[in-house]
Coordinates of C-alpha atoms in Angstrom, one line a residue:
X1 CA 23.8 10.7 -32.1
X2 CA 25.3 13.1 -29.6
X3 CA 21.6 12.9 -28.1
X4 CA 21.7 10.0 -28.0
X5 CA 24.7 10.1 -25.9
X6 CA 23.9 13.0 -23.7
X7 CA 20.6 11.7 -22.1
X8 CA 22.1 8.4 -20.8
X9 CA 25.1 10.8 -19.1
X10 CA 22.2 13.3 -18.2
X11 CA 20.2 10.3 -16.4
X12 CA 23.3 9.3 -14.2
X13 CA 24.3 12.9 -13.2
X14 CA 20.8 13.3 -11.6
X15 CA 20.5 10.0 -10.1
X16 CA 24.2 10.8 -8.1
X17 CA 22.4 13.9 -7.5
X18 CA 19.4 12.5 -6.6
X19 CA 21.7 10.0 -4.5
X20 CA 23.4 13.3 -2.9
X21 CA 20.2 14.8 -2.2
X22 CA 19.2 12.0 0.1
X23 CA 22.1 12.2 3.0
X24 CA 20.9 15.9 2.3
X25 CA 17.2 16.0 3.5
X26 CA 17.2 15.8 7.0
X27 CA 18.8 19.1 6.4
X28 CA 16.3 20.5 4.5
X29 CA 13.1 22.4 5.9
X30 CA 9.7 23.5 4.9
X31 CA 11.0 26.8 4.9
X32 CA 13.1 25.6 1.5
X33 CA 10.0 24.8 0.3
X34 CA 7.3 27.7 -1.4
X35 CA 3.9 27.0 -1.9
X36 CA 4.0 27.2 -6.2
X37 CA 1.0 25.3 -8.3
X38 CA 2.3 21.7 -8.9
X39 CA 2.9 21.1 -12.6
X40 CA 3.7 17.3 -13.4
X41 CA 2.4 14.2 -14.6
X42 CA 1.1 10.8 -12.6
X43 CA 2.3 7.9 -15.1
X44 CA -0.9 5.1 -14.1
X45 CA -2.0 2.4 -14.2
X46 CA -5.1 1.7 -17.1
X47 CA -8.0 3.8 -17.6
X48 CA -11.0 2.9 -14.6
X49 CA -11.1 0.2 -12.2
X50 CA -10.2 0.4 -8.7
X51 CA -6.6 1.7 -8.9
X52 CA -7.4 4.4 -10.8
X53 CA -9.5 6.0 -7.7
X54 CA -6.1 6.0 -5.7
X55 CA -4.8 8.2 -8.9
X56 CA -7.9 10.7 -9.2
X57 CA -7.5 10.7 -5.1
X58 CA -3.9 11.8 -5.5
X59 CA -4.7 14.6 -7.6
X60 CA -7.3 16.2 -5.9
X61 CA -5.2 15.9 -3.3
X62 CA -2.8 17.7 -4.6
X63 CA -5.0 20.3 -6.5
X64 CA -7.0 21.3 -2.9
X65 CA -3.8 21.8 -1.4
X66 CA -1.7 24.3 -4.1
X67 CA -4.5 25.8 -6.0
X68 CA -3.7 25.8 -9.8
X69 CA -1.6 23.3 -9.9
X70 CA -1.6 21.3 -13.1
X71 CA -0.7 17.8 -12.4
X72 CA -2.0 14.9 -14.4
X73 CA -2.9 11.3 -14.0
X74 CA -1.9 9.4 -17.4
X75 CA -3.5 6.2 -18.2
X76 CA -1.0 3.8 -19.3
X77 CA 0.3 0.2 -17.8
X78 CA 3.1 -0.1 -14.6
X79 CA 5.2 -1.3 -17.1
X80 CA 5.4 1.6 -18.9
X81 CA 5.3 3.9 -15.9
X82 CA 8.6 3.0 -14.6
X83 CA 10.4 2.5 -18.2
X84 CA 8.9 6.5 -18.3
X85 CA 10.6 7.0 -15.2
X86 CA 14.2 5.2 -16.0
X87 CA 14.0 7.4 -19.1
X88 CA 13.1 10.8 -17.9
X89 CA 9.7 11.2 -19.6
X90 CA 8.1 11.2 -16.2
X91 CA 8.5 12.2 -13.1
X92 CA 6.4 10.4 -11.0
X93 CA 3.8 7.1 -11.4
X94 CA 1.4 4.8 -9.3
X95 CA 2.9 1.4 -9.2
X96 CA 1.7 -1.5 -6.8
X97 CA 4.6 -2.0 -4.4
X98 CA 5.9 -5.6 -6.2
X99 CA 6.7 -3.6 -10.1
X100 CA 9.5 -1.6 -8.4
X101 CA 10.8 -4.4 -7.0
X102 CA 10.7 -6.8 -10.4
X103 CA 12.4 -3.9 -11.8
X104 CA 15.3 -3.5 -9.9
X105 CA 15.9 -6.8 -10.3
X106 CA 15.3 -7.3 -13.6
X107 CA 12.1 -9.6 -13.7
X108 CA 10.4 -9.6 -17.4
X109 CA 9.1 -7.7 -18.8
X110 CA 12.1 -6.1 -17.8
X111 CA 15.5 -6.4 -19.8
X112 CA 17.9 -5.7 -17.3
X113 CA 18.3 -4.8 -13.0
X114 CA 17.4 -1.3 -12.5
X115 CA 20.3 1.0 -11.8
X116 CA 20.5 1.3 -7.5
X117 CA 18.2 4.7 -6.7
X118 CA 16.8 5.1 -10.0
X119 CA 13.1 4.4 -8.3
X120 CA 12.0 5.7 -5.1
X121 CA 8.8 6.4 -3.3
X122 CA 6.4 9.2 -2.6
X123 CA 3.7 8.2 -0.4
X124 CA 1.3 5.3 0.4
X125 CA -2.1 5.8 -0.6
X126 CA -3.3 2.7 -0.7
X127 CA -1.7 0.8 1.8
X128 CA -2.6 -3.3 2.0
X129 CA -5.3 -2.4 -0.2
X130 CA -5.4 -5.2 -2.9
X131 CA -5.9 -9.0 -1.4
X132 CA -5.7 -11.6 -3.8
X133 CA -8.7 -13.4 -4.7
X134 CA -8.9 -17.2 -6.8
X135 CA -12.5 -18.0 -6.8
X136 CA -14.2 -20.5 -9.2
X137 CA -17.2 -21.7 -10.2
X138 CA -19.3 -24.5 -7.6
X139 CA -20.1 -27.4 -9.8
X140 CA -16.3 -27.5 -11.5
X141 CA -14.8 -27.6 -7.8
X142 CA -17.5 -30.7 -6.7
X143 CA -16.4 -32.2 -10.3
X144 CA -12.9 -32.5 -9.6
X145 CA -13.0 -32.6 -5.2
X146 CA -11.3 -29.3 -5.1
X147 CA -11.5 -28.2 -1.3
X148 CA -7.9 -26.0 -1.3
X149 CA -5.7 -24.1 -3.7
X150 CA -3.2 -27.2 -3.2
X151 CA -5.9 -30.0 -4.5
X152 CA -6.1 -27.8 -8.0
X153 CA -2.1 -27.7 -8.4
X154 CA -1.6 -31.4 -6.7
X155 CA -4.3 -33.4 -8.6
X156 CA -3.5 -31.8 -11.9
X157 CA -7.5 -30.6 -12.5
X158 CA -7.4 -29.7 -16.2
X159 CA -9.1 -25.8 -15.5
X160 CA -9.7 -23.2 -18.0
X161 CA -7.9 -20.2 -15.6
X162 CA -7.7 -16.7 -15.4
X163 CA -4.3 -15.3 -15.3
X164 CA -4.9 -11.8 -16.8
X165 CA -3.2 -10.3 -19.5
X166 CA 0.5 -10.2 -20.0
X167 CA 1.1 -6.3 -19.3
X168 CA -0.7 -6.8 -16.2
X169 CA 2.0 -7.7 -13.8
X170 CA 0.6 -7.7 -10.4
X171 CA -1.4 -10.5 -11.6
X172 CA 0.9 -12.3 -13.6
X173 CA 4.0 -12.0 -10.3
X174 CA 0.6 -13.7 -8.1
X175 CA 0.8 -16.2 -10.3
X176 CA 4.3 -16.6 -11.1
X177 CA 4.5 -17.6 -7.0
X178 CA 1.5 -19.7 -6.6
X179 CA 2.8 -21.8 -8.6
X180 CA 6.6 -21.4 -7.3
X181 CA 5.4 -22.5 -4.0
X182 CA 5.2 -26.4 -6.1
X183 CA 7.7 -25.6 -8.2
X184 CA 5.2 -25.8 -11.4
X185 CA 5.2 -22.6 -14.2
X186 CA 2.1 -22.4 -16.3
X187 CA 3.4 -23.9 -18.5
X188 CA 3.1 -26.8 -16.4
X189 CA -1.4 -25.8 -16.1
X190 CA -0.8 -26.3 -19.5
X191 CA 0.9 -29.9 -19.9
X192 CA -1.7 -31.1 -18.0
X193 CA -4.4 -30.3 -20.0
X194 CA -5.3 -27.2 -18.6
X195 CA -6.0 -23.9 -20.3
X196 CA -4.7 -20.3 -19.5
X197 CA -7.2 -16.9 -20.5
X198 CA -4.8 -13.7 -20.8
X199 CA -8.4 -11.3 -20.0
X200 CA -8.4 -9.1 -17.7
X201 CA -10.9 -9.2 -14.8
X202 CA -14.0 -8.3 -16.1
X203 CA -13.8 -10.1 -19.2
X204 CA -13.2 -13.4 -17.2
X205 CA -16.2 -12.3 -14.8
X206 CA -18.1 -12.5 -18.0
X207 CA -16.8 -15.7 -19.2
X208 CA -17.4 -17.5 -15.8
X209 CA -21.0 -16.2 -15.6
X210 CA -21.4 -17.8 -18.9
X211 CA -19.8 -20.9 -17.9
X212 CA -16.7 -20.7 -20.6
X213 CA -14.4 -20.3 -17.4
X214 CA -13.1 -22.4 -14.3
X215 CA -11.1 -20.2 -12.2
X216 CA -9.9 -16.7 -12.1
X217 CA -6.9 -15.4 -10.4
X218 CA -6.6 -11.4 -9.2
X219 CA -7.0 -9.0 -7.0
X220 CA -9.0 -6.0 -5.5
X221 CA -10.2 -4.2 -2.4
X222 CA -12.9 -6.1 -0.2
X223 CA -15.7 -6.2 -1.5
X224 CA -15.0 -6.2 -4.4
X225 CA -18.6 -5.3 -6.3
X226 CA -18.0 -7.3 -9.2
X227 CA -17.3 -10.7 -7.6
X228 CA -20.7 -9.7 -5.7
X229 CA -22.0 -9.2 -9.1
X230 CA -20.8 -12.6 -10.7
X231 CA -21.9 -14.4 -7.4
X232 CA -25.6 -13.3 -7.2
X233 CA -26.1 -14.8 -10.8
X234 CA -23.7 -17.9 -11.0
X235 CA -23.1 -20.1 -8.0
X236 CA -19.3 -19.2 -7.2
X237 CA -16.7 -20.1 -4.1
X238 CA -12.8 -18.9 -3.3
X239 CA -10.9 -21.4 -3.0
X240 CA -8.5 -21.3 0.0
X241 CA -4.6 -20.9 -0.2
X242 CA -3.1 -22.6 3.0
X243 CA -1.4 -20.2 5.7
X244 CA 2.3 -21.5 3.7
X245 CA 1.0 -20.8 0.5
X246 CA -0.1 -17.3 1.6
X247 CA 3.5 -17.2 2.9
X248 CA 5.8 -17.9 0.4
X249 CA 3.4 -15.8 -1.8
X250 CA 3.9 -12.7 0.4
X251 CA 7.5 -12.6 1.2
X252 CA 8.0 -13.9 -2.6
X253 CA 7.1 -10.3 -3.4
X254 CA 7.7 -8.7 -0.9
X255 CA 4.6 -7.7 0.8
X256 CA 2.0 -9.1 3.4
X257 CA -0.8 -11.8 4.5
X258 CA -3.6 -10.8 5.8
X259 CA -7.6 -11.5 6.5
X260 CA -10.4 -10.7 4.3
X261 CA -13.0 -11.9 6.9
X262 CA -15.4 -14.6 6.4
X263 CA -19.3 -13.3 5.3
X264 CA -17.6 -10.3 3.2
X265 CA -19.1 -12.4 0.4
X266 CA -22.9 -13.9 0.5
X267 CA -21.0 -17.2 -0.7
X268 CA -18.0 -17.0 1.9
X269 CA -18.1 -18.2 5.4
X270 CA -14.4 -18.5 6.0
X271 CA -11.7 -16.1 7.1
X272 CA -9.1 -15.8 4.0
X273 CA -5.9 -16.2 4.6
X274 CA -4.1 -14.3 1.6
X275 CA -1.5 -11.6 0.8
X276 CA -2.6 -7.5 0.5
X277 CA 0.0 -5.3 -1.4
X278 CA 0.1 -1.6 -1.6
X279 CA -0.7 1.1 -3.8
X280 CA 2.3 4.0 -4.2
X281 CA 3.2 6.7 -5.7
X282 CA 7.4 6.5 -7.0
X283 CA 9.3 9.0 -8.3
X284 CA 12.3 8.9 -10.9
X285 CA 15.4 10.8 -11.4
X286 CA 13.4 13.7 -13.0
X287 CA 11.0 14.2 -9.6
X288 CA 12.7 17.2 -8.2
X289 CA 12.7 17.6 -4.4
X290 CA 10.0 20.6 -4.2
X291 CA 7.7 18.5 -6.2
X292 CA 8.2 14.9 -4.0
X293 CA 8.1 17.2 -1.0
X294 CA 4.7 18.5 -2.1
X295 CA 2.7 15.2 -3.3
X296 CA 3.6 13.8 0.5
X297 CA 2.8 17.2 2.3
X298 CA -0.9 17.8 -0.3
X299 CA -1.8 13.5 0.5
X300 CA -0.6 14.5 4.6
X301 CA -3.4 17.7 5.0
X302 CA -6.1 16.5 2.9
X303 CA -6.3 12.8 4.4
X304 CA -9.7 12.6 6.0
X305 CA -11.0 13.8 2.4
X306 CA -9.5 11.4 0.7
X307 CA -10.6 8.9 2.5
X308 CA -13.9 9.7 1.9
X309 CA -13.9 9.8 -1.9
X310 CA -13.8 5.2 -2.4
X311 CA -14.5 2.4 0.0
X312 CA -11.1 1.4 -1.4
X313 CA -9.2 3.9 0.5
X314 CA -10.3 4.0 3.7
X315 CA -7.4 1.8 5.1
X316 CA -5.3 5.5 3.9
X317 CA -3.7 7.1 7.2
X318 CA -1.0 9.7 7.6
X319 CA 1.4 6.8 9.6
X320 CA 1.1 4.5 6.7
X321 CA 1.9 7.4 3.7
X322 CA 6.2 6.8 4.5
X323 CA 5.5 2.6 4.5
X324 CA 7.9 1.8 1.0
X325 CA 8.6 -1.3 1.7
X326 CA 11.6 -2.0 0.5
X327 CA 12.3 0.9 -1.6
X328 CA 13.6 3.9 -0.6
X329 CA 12.3 7.1 -0.4
X330 CA 12.5 10.2 -2.3
X331 CA 14.9 12.5 -0.9
X332 CA 11.5 15.2 -1.2
X333 CA 9.3 12.7 0.6
X334 CA 11.8 11.7 3.3
X335 CA 12.2 15.5 3.7
X336 CA 9.1 16.4 4.7
X337 CA 8.1 13.1 6.8
X338 CA 11.0 13.5 8.9
X339 CA 9.8 17.3 9.0
X340 CA 6.7 16.4 10.9
X341 CA 8.1 12.8 12.4
X342 CA 6.9 10.5 10.8
X343 CA 10.4 9.2 10.5
X344 CA 13.0 9.4 12.9

């Protein structure tokens, strides 16, 4: 019983200390941080996929900058990663810029809003790299006279639509925001005769390949190899979002809009305006000043190699490392970025 009571107190004290360090961060310099190895675990997304490339790239950068480091990328899910931070089981996590915003708001699956300052940003290693993509079987679109996402909703088209797994907060939040623009929910899709398919993108592409799925709502870097492959065996087309819809979703989720250029895929001629998301490393109360400083510094020093690891990382830059959107920086990361002049 004593341990159960002590733990929340320890987390409160840790959070208070983090606030004090935030005030002191501008006055702490490189001389205060040594070159010892980094020994931490980063709670991550599911194994495989484009997001894992980012996590493994950060691990590579830290090991090169600080030899003999024991730094581990631990596959998991975004909600679980943030809970690991909140409860002090892990110091760092890989998240999109969307999930911490959900946690602070107490939006499901988070049961209550996280305490202010319990999640802070360390580095943005994949700025605006993940684009929202809605695509469908062309025969299905022609059958129902669908040219835009507006048509799918306003005509109440009975579609078999992949909304990804409940644990994929990135995808589910995009679906929620898309439908909220029309004052609709996923339950409305079922009410007008549609069917929600809770499958990951790979399995959803397999279903569409076989004609057993009509629409997929997902995301990824451009071009996506899985979409290229699907387009080679099934006649598919993107379902365009209006500029107003894309901007609404971006504002709702705290992200930005951008353009998927026409010709990015063989079946896509027109530019697509869509929301884009960054993926970031965030810290919890257990993350030390030194470790956050070293993660930021390692990525800064290893940026050229990091960018060369995968096309999805090519948009990363030293200048964008401190870009956390509305999320405050961890004191250690902030001190490094101030030191080198990336922030004032």
